[in-house]
Amino acid sequence: MKMKKYTAPSIPEAMKLVRAELGEDAVIINSKVVVTKKLFGLIKQKNFEVLAGVDQVETKIMSPRLPDLQTNTNQYQEPEEQPKLHIDDTLSKELKNEIADLKLMMKSMQKHTIQSELPENFLPYIDFLKRQELSEELITAISDELFVHQKRKGTLLMREDMKEITKEVLRKMLFDLPMGGLSYEKKYINVFGPTGVGKTTTIAKMAARAVLEKKKKIGFITTDTYRIAAIEQLKTYANLLQAPVEIVYNANDYKKAIENFAHLDLIFIDTAGRNYKEAKYVDDLMQMINFDEEAESYLVLALTAKESDMEAIIQQFSEIPIGKYIFTKIDETNSIGTMYNLMIKYNKGLAYYTNGQEVPEDIEVAELEKVLELFFQGEF
Ligand SMILES: Nc1nc2c(ncn2[C@@H]2O[C@H](COP(=O)(O)OP(=O)(O)OP(=O)(O)O)[C@@H](O)[C@H]2O)c(=O)[nH]1
Ligand SMILES: [Mg+2]
């Protein structure tokens, strides 16, 4: 079997290299995440290293040549041109079938070795990672690291060790991403996200903190003009905080609202969740809303949604300069792996996570260590 290592920024890219060189029959024997440092460690680059192999089907027929007695050297010389035969051309059908069977057997043996490479004591823990819905890449990176640690230690890892190793792997990957809530220095706080994820509720929570803890003068703008209830909901929170609300239908209204709010410290901008699938809606938002250096923008995602749907939303909002995510409804799910998968995949940090309907209590500012510990809440 021919084996080779390939390194690329993503698994699909690594697979391309594998296929280009080893062909379609190549199998992955192992894969892991490797972090390389450049510029004296200032820039960290994440790559995937894939060990791939392929069965060599070409049979070399070696001509049984004796050492050339005519020359003075008695070293054996390989013939320059070795005759190569393709199985397909020459072998009988029966033999071909036998070889195909052998190949299949080898592949299944290989699979077996890969699986049995994972020590038995890891399996319940790997199941826990899977139930958390952590991505396959991350689970591989963690199990590789568990393997290395167990080997080095020489004794079986305890669950607590596995937890610490997991945190270390995730810590390395999340380390460079921005974490933390409002800066309180930027005036415009834009909040985007699909319907019902908790945008308005989260705005109320953030606004309450800004007023009660930071003594800021605040105002609200809503571009969600589709639902009277949405406007009423925001007005209720605004009344409680004694803050003004402006409802804007177009770019002109938005401009006026901002002029009216010139004296305020912070302006929270609530948007409608419904039309995010229409490119025009995103374009209109881009035209209307302020995205300059005076603004910070957040994308709100509920952890109760499917990861693939969240990815579609992230793509939809890719033109909008989202600074950080806000993950909501963490209290309504037991599997929060998606939060880590998305942050790492899209290289985006976390501002807050919310854990209930109570305003203003149910919100936490994201801090790396807290976010890492959160992974083990509940079931662990
Ligand atoms: N359990 C739980 N419920 C939440 C959380 N955040 C918001 N909700 C609830 O989710 C529902 C929708 O919240 P909204 O704030 O209206 O959501 P929205 O994104 O503004 O919705 P639209 O304006 O319709 O797009 C409400 O019942 C909230 O109380 C949370 O962290 N946990
Ligand atoms: Mg809303």
PDB file of C-alpha atoms and ligand atoms in Angstrom, residues 199-200 224 227 230 233 270-271, ligand 2:
ATOM      1  CA  LYS A 199     -33.410  39.452  18.714  1.00  0.00           C
ATOM      2  CA  THR A 200     -35.837  41.823  20.422  1.00  0.00           C
ATOM      3  CA  ASP A 224     -39.348  45.617  11.669  1.00  0.00           C
ATOM      4  CA  ARG A 227     -45.727  43.258  12.607  1.00  0.00           C
ATOM      5  CA  ALA A 230     -43.047  43.509  17.097  1.00  0.00           C
ATOM      6  CA  GLN A 233     -42.949  44.459  22.097  1.00  0.00           C
ATOM      7  CA  ASP A 270     -33.771  45.889  15.863  1.00  0.00           C
ATOM      8  CA  THR A 271     -34.434  44.339  12.477  1.00  0.00           C
TER       9      THR A 271
HETATM   10 MG    MG B   2     -38.231  40.926  17.116  1.00  0.00          MG
END
